[in-house]
XYZ file of C-alpha atoms in Angstrom:
388
model
C 16.149 -34.914 -1.495
C 16.479 -38.678 -1.936
C 14.646 -38.585 -5.272
C 16.871 -35.806 -6.589
C 20.009 -37.535 -5.325
C 19.124 -40.803 -7.055
C 18.390 -39.011 -10.336
C 21.642 -37.055 -10.125
C 23.645 -40.221 -9.474
C 21.964 -42.039 -12.361
C 22.622 -39.113 -14.689
C 26.293 -39.292 -13.724
C 26.365 -42.956 -14.757
C 26.718 -44.391 -11.263
C 24.710 -46.848 -9.200
C 22.416 -45.164 -6.653
C 22.780 -46.517 -3.124
C 19.861 -45.631 -0.830
C 20.291 -46.329 2.892
C 18.263 -45.676 6.018
C 18.904 -42.372 7.752
C 19.817 -44.162 10.979
C 22.206 -46.674 9.400
C 25.360 -46.857 11.501
C 28.707 -45.461 10.332
C 30.301 -48.917 9.999
C 27.367 -50.254 7.970
C 27.363 -47.193 5.690
C 31.102 -47.523 5.050
C 30.776 -51.230 4.174
C 27.785 -50.479 1.933
C 29.646 -47.771 0.021
C 32.619 -50.089 -0.538
C 30.290 -52.860 -1.757
C 28.475 -50.440 -4.089
C 31.775 -49.197 -5.503
C 32.875 -52.773 -6.229
C 29.500 -53.509 -7.826
C 29.896 -50.615 -10.272
C 32.704 -52.279 -12.234
C 30.861 -55.604 -12.231
C 27.694 -53.959 -13.540
C 29.568 -52.158 -16.303
C 31.153 -55.442 -17.349
C 27.820 -57.283 -17.355
C 25.449 -54.616 -18.662
C 27.667 -52.088 -20.373
C 26.576 -49.334 -17.977
C 26.618 -48.485 -14.282
C 22.935 -47.736 -13.930
C 20.914 -49.393 -11.231
C 19.612 -48.996 -7.732
C 20.670 -50.551 -4.437
C 18.063 -50.787 -1.674
C 18.028 -52.798 1.549
C 15.972 -55.519 3.130
C 14.290 -54.754 6.458
C 16.893 -56.584 8.519
C 14.295 -58.378 10.659
C 16.326 -61.597 10.398
C 19.798 -60.052 10.682
C 21.938 -57.335 9.120
C 19.962 -55.634 6.313
C 21.029 -57.078 2.960
C 22.052 -54.739 0.163
C 19.934 -55.668 -2.864
C 21.337 -54.655 -6.252
C 18.382 -54.110 -8.601
C 18.805 -54.739 -12.312
C 18.126 -51.457 -14.201
C 16.441 -53.460 -16.962
C 14.229 -55.089 -14.331
C 13.334 -51.668 -12.929
C 12.341 -50.502 -16.422
C 10.167 -53.582 -16.953
C 8.565 -53.301 -13.519
C 7.745 -49.600 -13.679
C 6.267 -50.081 -17.166
C 4.088 -52.925 -15.860
C 2.992 -50.875 -12.838
C 2.100 -47.823 -14.924
C -0.076 -49.947 -17.193
C -1.677 -52.046 -14.427
C -2.536 -49.187 -12.085
C -3.225 -46.573 -14.742
C -0.536 -44.124 -13.604
C -0.338 -40.817 -15.418
C 0.083 -37.058 -14.885
C -2.987 -36.955 -12.606
C -1.630 -39.646 -10.257
C -0.685 -38.518 -6.747
C 1.040 -41.188 -4.657
C 0.999 -40.932 -0.856
C 4.296 -42.561 0.160
C 4.365 -44.218 3.597
C 7.648 -46.157 3.478
C 11.292 -45.033 3.543
C 13.076 -44.699 0.212
C 15.631 -47.414 1.016
C 13.030 -50.181 0.579
C 11.999 -51.821 -2.675
C 8.385 -50.619 -2.371
C 9.657 -47.273 -3.675
C 9.885 -48.867 -7.129
C 6.078 -48.847 -7.215
C 4.865 -45.862 -5.225
C 7.732 -43.503 -6.141
C 9.603 -44.466 -9.307
C 6.740 -45.967 -11.334
C 4.581 -42.932 -10.536
C 7.300 -40.421 -11.424
C 8.096 -42.305 -14.626
C 4.430 -41.823 -15.595
C 4.522 -38.077 -14.982
C 2.686 -38.296 -11.670
C 3.462 -36.675 -8.340
C 4.634 -38.220 -5.061
C 3.796 -36.883 -1.613
C 5.914 -38.172 1.270
C 4.425 -38.727 4.726
C 6.911 -38.729 7.593
C 7.113 -41.549 10.152
C 5.095 -39.682 12.800
C 2.272 -39.063 10.340
C 2.223 -42.696 9.160
C 1.917 -43.838 12.781
C -1.113 -41.568 13.359
C -4.114 -42.640 11.231
C -5.954 -39.342 11.738
C -2.907 -37.348 10.630
C -2.336 -39.687 7.683
C -5.970 -39.338 6.604
C -5.566 -35.544 6.758
C -2.353 -35.790 4.715
C -4.203 -37.790 2.070
C -6.860 -35.085 1.862
C -4.341 -32.232 1.657
C -2.338 -33.914 -1.077
C -5.443 -35.128 -2.963
C -3.741 -38.529 -3.117
C -5.088 -41.025 -5.641
C -2.712 -43.946 -4.975
C -1.698 -45.573 -1.702
C 0.563 -48.552 -1.080
C 1.077 -49.602 2.535
C 1.546 -52.580 4.823
C -1.591 -54.050 6.447
C -0.941 -52.470 9.859
C -1.051 -48.975 8.334
C -4.107 -49.747 6.189
C -5.967 -51.347 9.106
C -5.378 -48.254 11.249
C -6.677 -46.061 8.430
C -9.733 -48.285 8.062
C -10.504 -47.675 11.722
C -9.879 -43.927 11.489
C -13.458 -43.170 10.522
C -13.682 -40.555 7.786
C -13.519 -41.915 4.229
C -10.918 -40.789 1.678
C -12.801 -40.527 -1.639
C -9.814 -39.252 -3.675
C -8.088 -42.659 -3.664
C -8.641 -44.610 -6.876
C -6.194 -47.429 -6.027
C -5.125 -48.856 -2.670
C -2.515 -51.632 -2.510
C -1.776 -53.853 0.487
C 1.790 -55.137 0.537
C 4.233 -57.013 2.745
C 1.803 -59.328 4.550
C -1.731 -60.718 4.496
C -4.397 -58.091 5.155
C -6.764 -59.020 8.039
C -10.081 -60.293 6.688
C -11.939 -58.574 9.536
C -10.924 -55.156 8.133
C -11.723 -55.643 4.445
C -15.192 -54.041 4.612
C -13.855 -51.183 6.730
C -11.054 -50.592 4.240
C -13.587 -50.442 1.422
C -15.590 -47.918 3.438
C -12.427 -45.857 3.967
C -11.612 -45.811 0.239
C -15.079 -46.062 -1.353
C -13.926 -45.133 -4.867
C -10.790 -47.248 -4.948
C -9.820 -50.521 -6.484
C -8.264 -52.377 -3.532
C -5.607 -54.962 -4.276
C -2.981 -57.132 -2.636
C 0.507 -57.660 -4.039
C 3.001 -60.366 -3.151
C 6.715 -60.396 -3.764
C 10.075 -60.240 -2.050
C 12.652 -57.477 -2.215
C 14.819 -59.749 -4.344
C 12.189 -60.348 -7.045
C 9.956 -57.306 -6.596
C 6.190 -57.813 -6.809
C 5.398 -61.050 -8.601
C 1.713 -61.811 -7.824
C -1.414 -59.659 -7.735
C -4.775 -60.441 -6.114
C -7.918 -58.616 -5.109
C -8.092 -57.784 -1.421
C -10.554 -60.593 -0.633
C -8.172 -63.258 -1.927
C -5.232 -61.524 -0.250
C -7.045 -61.563 3.090
C -7.359 -65.339 2.723
C -3.591 -65.479 2.086
C -4.039 -66.466 -1.552
C -1.211 -64.648 -3.317
C -3.080 -64.309 -6.599
C -2.112 -64.481 -10.256
C 1.516 -64.213 -11.377
C 2.391 -61.000 -13.166
C 3.050 -61.413 -16.887
C 6.494 -62.931 -17.389
C 6.708 -64.364 -13.858
C 7.231 -68.097 -13.428
C 6.483 -69.855 -10.157
C 6.834 -73.393 -8.865
C 6.718 -75.352 -5.632
C 10.064 -76.924 -4.843
C 10.164 -80.659 -5.626
C 6.744 -80.411 -7.291
C 4.685 -81.166 -4.177
C 1.354 -79.650 -3.167
C 2.992 -77.878 -0.217
C 6.525 -76.542 -0.220
C 8.870 -73.634 -0.754
C 7.913 -71.173 -3.474
C 10.506 -70.529 -6.158
C 10.083 -67.586 -8.510
C 11.689 -66.514 -11.773
C 10.865 -62.863 -12.342
C 11.666 -60.392 -15.133
C 12.043 -57.821 -12.357
C 14.430 -59.692 -10.072
C 17.607 -58.244 -8.627
C 21.132 -58.977 -9.764
C 21.913 -60.221 -6.252
C 23.130 -59.231 -2.797
C 26.250 -57.163 -2.254
C 26.879 -58.130 1.376
C 25.540 -61.687 1.591
C 25.695 -65.039 -0.153
C 23.742 -65.344 -3.399
C 22.957 -69.036 -2.940
C 19.233 -68.193 -2.921
C 19.477 -67.905 -6.729
C 19.971 -70.938 -8.947
C 19.990 -71.180 -12.743
C 18.410 -74.113 -14.552
C 18.064 -74.317 -18.323
C 18.787 -70.630 -18.651
C 16.083 -69.703 -16.097
C 17.207 -67.948 -12.899
C 15.117 -69.071 -9.926
C 14.931 -67.371 -6.530
C 14.192 -69.360 -3.356
C 11.676 -67.159 -1.515
C 11.734 -69.221 1.728
C 7.944 -68.814 1.738
C 5.924 -72.007 2.116
C 2.857 -72.186 -0.138
C 0.047 -74.655 -0.667
C -1.662 -75.409 -3.964
C -5.421 -74.816 -3.634
C -8.318 -74.536 -6.130
C -8.153 -70.750 -5.641
C -4.418 -70.563 -6.332
C -1.281 -70.624 -4.227
C -1.987 -69.961 -0.553
C 0.768 -68.597 1.648
C 1.274 -70.982 4.575
C 4.076 -68.984 6.140
C 7.741 -68.194 6.149
C 10.092 -71.154 6.380
C 11.558 -69.679 9.560
C 8.007 -69.359 10.958
C 7.342 -73.096 10.723
C 8.149 -74.592 14.111
C 8.020 -77.919 15.900
C 5.897 -78.119 19.067
C 5.826 -81.488 20.844
C 6.878 -83.125 17.602
C 4.132 -81.427 15.559
C 4.785 -78.969 12.735
C 3.007 -75.652 13.304
C 2.854 -72.481 11.207
C 2.989 -69.428 13.443
C 1.528 -67.442 10.545
C -1.518 -69.748 10.535
C -1.914 -69.157 14.269
C -1.828 -65.392 13.739
C -4.353 -65.619 10.921
C -6.763 -67.584 13.122
C -6.502 -65.003 15.909
C -6.950 -62.072 13.511
C -10.079 -63.697 12.100
C -11.903 -63.067 15.400
C -14.229 -60.063 14.956
C -12.991 -58.408 18.172
C -9.285 -58.646 17.307
C -7.604 -55.997 15.153
C -4.065 -57.424 15.111
C -2.151 -60.409 16.463
C 1.314 -61.883 16.738
C 2.386 -65.430 17.536
C 5.856 -66.241 18.805
C 7.637 -69.386 19.950
C 9.266 -69.067 23.353
C 11.885 -71.354 24.840
C 10.975 -70.677 28.470
C 9.619 -73.779 30.206
C 9.940 -75.676 26.928
C 8.959 -74.698 23.403
C 5.571 -73.035 23.587
C 3.456 -70.739 21.462
C 2.422 -67.401 22.929
C 0.020 -64.949 21.307
C -0.521 -61.223 21.758
C -3.890 -60.009 20.467
C -4.724 -56.331 20.060
C -8.278 -55.491 21.082
C -9.806 -52.245 19.774
C -11.327 -49.752 22.179
C -14.877 -50.762 23.082
C -14.425 -54.452 22.262
C -14.797 -56.970 25.081
C -13.307 -60.435 24.846
C -11.783 -62.759 27.427
C -8.830 -65.090 27.104
C -11.190 -68.023 27.591
C -13.472 -66.895 24.760
C -10.519 -66.389 22.424
C -9.053 -69.772 23.345
C -12.403 -71.444 22.574
C -12.452 -69.650 19.205
C -8.970 -70.930 18.361
C -9.744 -74.485 19.495
C -12.317 -74.726 16.686
C -9.884 -73.470 14.031
C -6.450 -74.802 14.873
C -4.942 -78.236 15.492
C -4.297 -78.990 19.132
C -0.534 -78.492 18.871
C -1.092 -74.962 17.524
C -3.296 -73.748 20.406
C -1.278 -71.063 22.253
C -0.023 -71.870 25.732
C -0.490 -68.250 26.751
C -2.688 -65.443 25.447
C -1.944 -61.809 26.121
C -4.576 -59.136 25.395
C -3.717 -55.490 24.881
C -5.250 -52.292 23.565
C -1.852 -50.689 22.962
C -0.587 -50.313 19.367
C 1.980 -52.895 18.344
C 5.616 -51.930 17.924
C 6.613 -51.719 14.260
C 9.790 -51.876 12.198
C 10.953 -49.042 9.942
C 8.964 -50.630 7.099
C 5.743 -50.440 9.125
C 5.571 -54.189 9.701
C 4.816 -55.469 13.189
C 7.943 -56.066 15.266
C 6.897 -59.366 16.850
C 9.713 -59.727 19.343
C 9.497 -56.159 20.693
C 5.690 -56.279 20.892
C 5.690 -59.575 22.771
C 8.359 -58.520 25.263
C 6.689 -55.143 25.851
C 3.244 -56.680 26.426
C 4.515 -59.368 28.780
C 6.579 -56.842 30.733
C 3.676 -54.380 31.089
C 1.167 -57.046 32.142
C 3.496 -58.580 34.707
C 4.300 -55.124 36.090
C 0.572 -54.321 36.365
């Protein structure tokens, strides 16, 4: 229904606004008003009212309305079709809601190429056995999903030989699951893509590099730089696919220099011999006892343990600023807090060693995009352990 609605709106010469099903009445009203105002601006700038408005996940506040440039969508879907070999025989298994930018790849690029899309509902995506069965029924050849979904599939057991391409998106894929993911999709090219909603995908890497948090090679036409020219700093990107801007938030993240429009990603990267390595989000860099610590680096170190399938690191303000970690342990694995702490002590600076470690076998809470909901997972784990 969403696909047909978007096509109908585009045919009528209007901008298509795609929102989450559970968006509140007040948010929907404000979004419709903003989209209506954007129509006249788009006509003035582009000569038409085509385009697509999706939303960010809202993990850091009210979901932003992102107005995608129709010309950028055309360029991106053309690139995707060529890069991934989309055509009439392509069947995409869609695991994310239509109001997120990932639909530009696994829905719109596939349909543009004459392929078919098969939508999995939220309950199926959360159940790896059911999702594996859905892949078999649909004879899916293409899958794009966040690492939590792919890692669960990798642990599901039975391989899915129909997949020819699997793409990890939205976060670094855990290195401990790379071989299992290859076993799950034995005939697939497995890749990692990096990019924000505002710029769309801008870097591509093989899954091995992605698991090491190397974001890969920039897509043709993409420019990238580290702010202030240092070896470590905020990544700025100029993309031929980038959005026109936000409709309900400040557009200060974009700056134009010499005719080039740069977007401040707020991601901190480090220049390495293998390429740009993602250090972490700017809002995930914290100070602990005067020392700068990347919570994303802490998570990566925990996930690297062979008996850990997922991990989150959060900074708490109770009893001072301290790092706490929740590690998910698969059924059958045995590891103690002491053993995990010893593992981390060899891989992290002293200031980054967690003050508390929580171990659980329960699945982590996730957002609507499938990403781990760190705050909810931490609170739930702490509450359950203290109750027990």
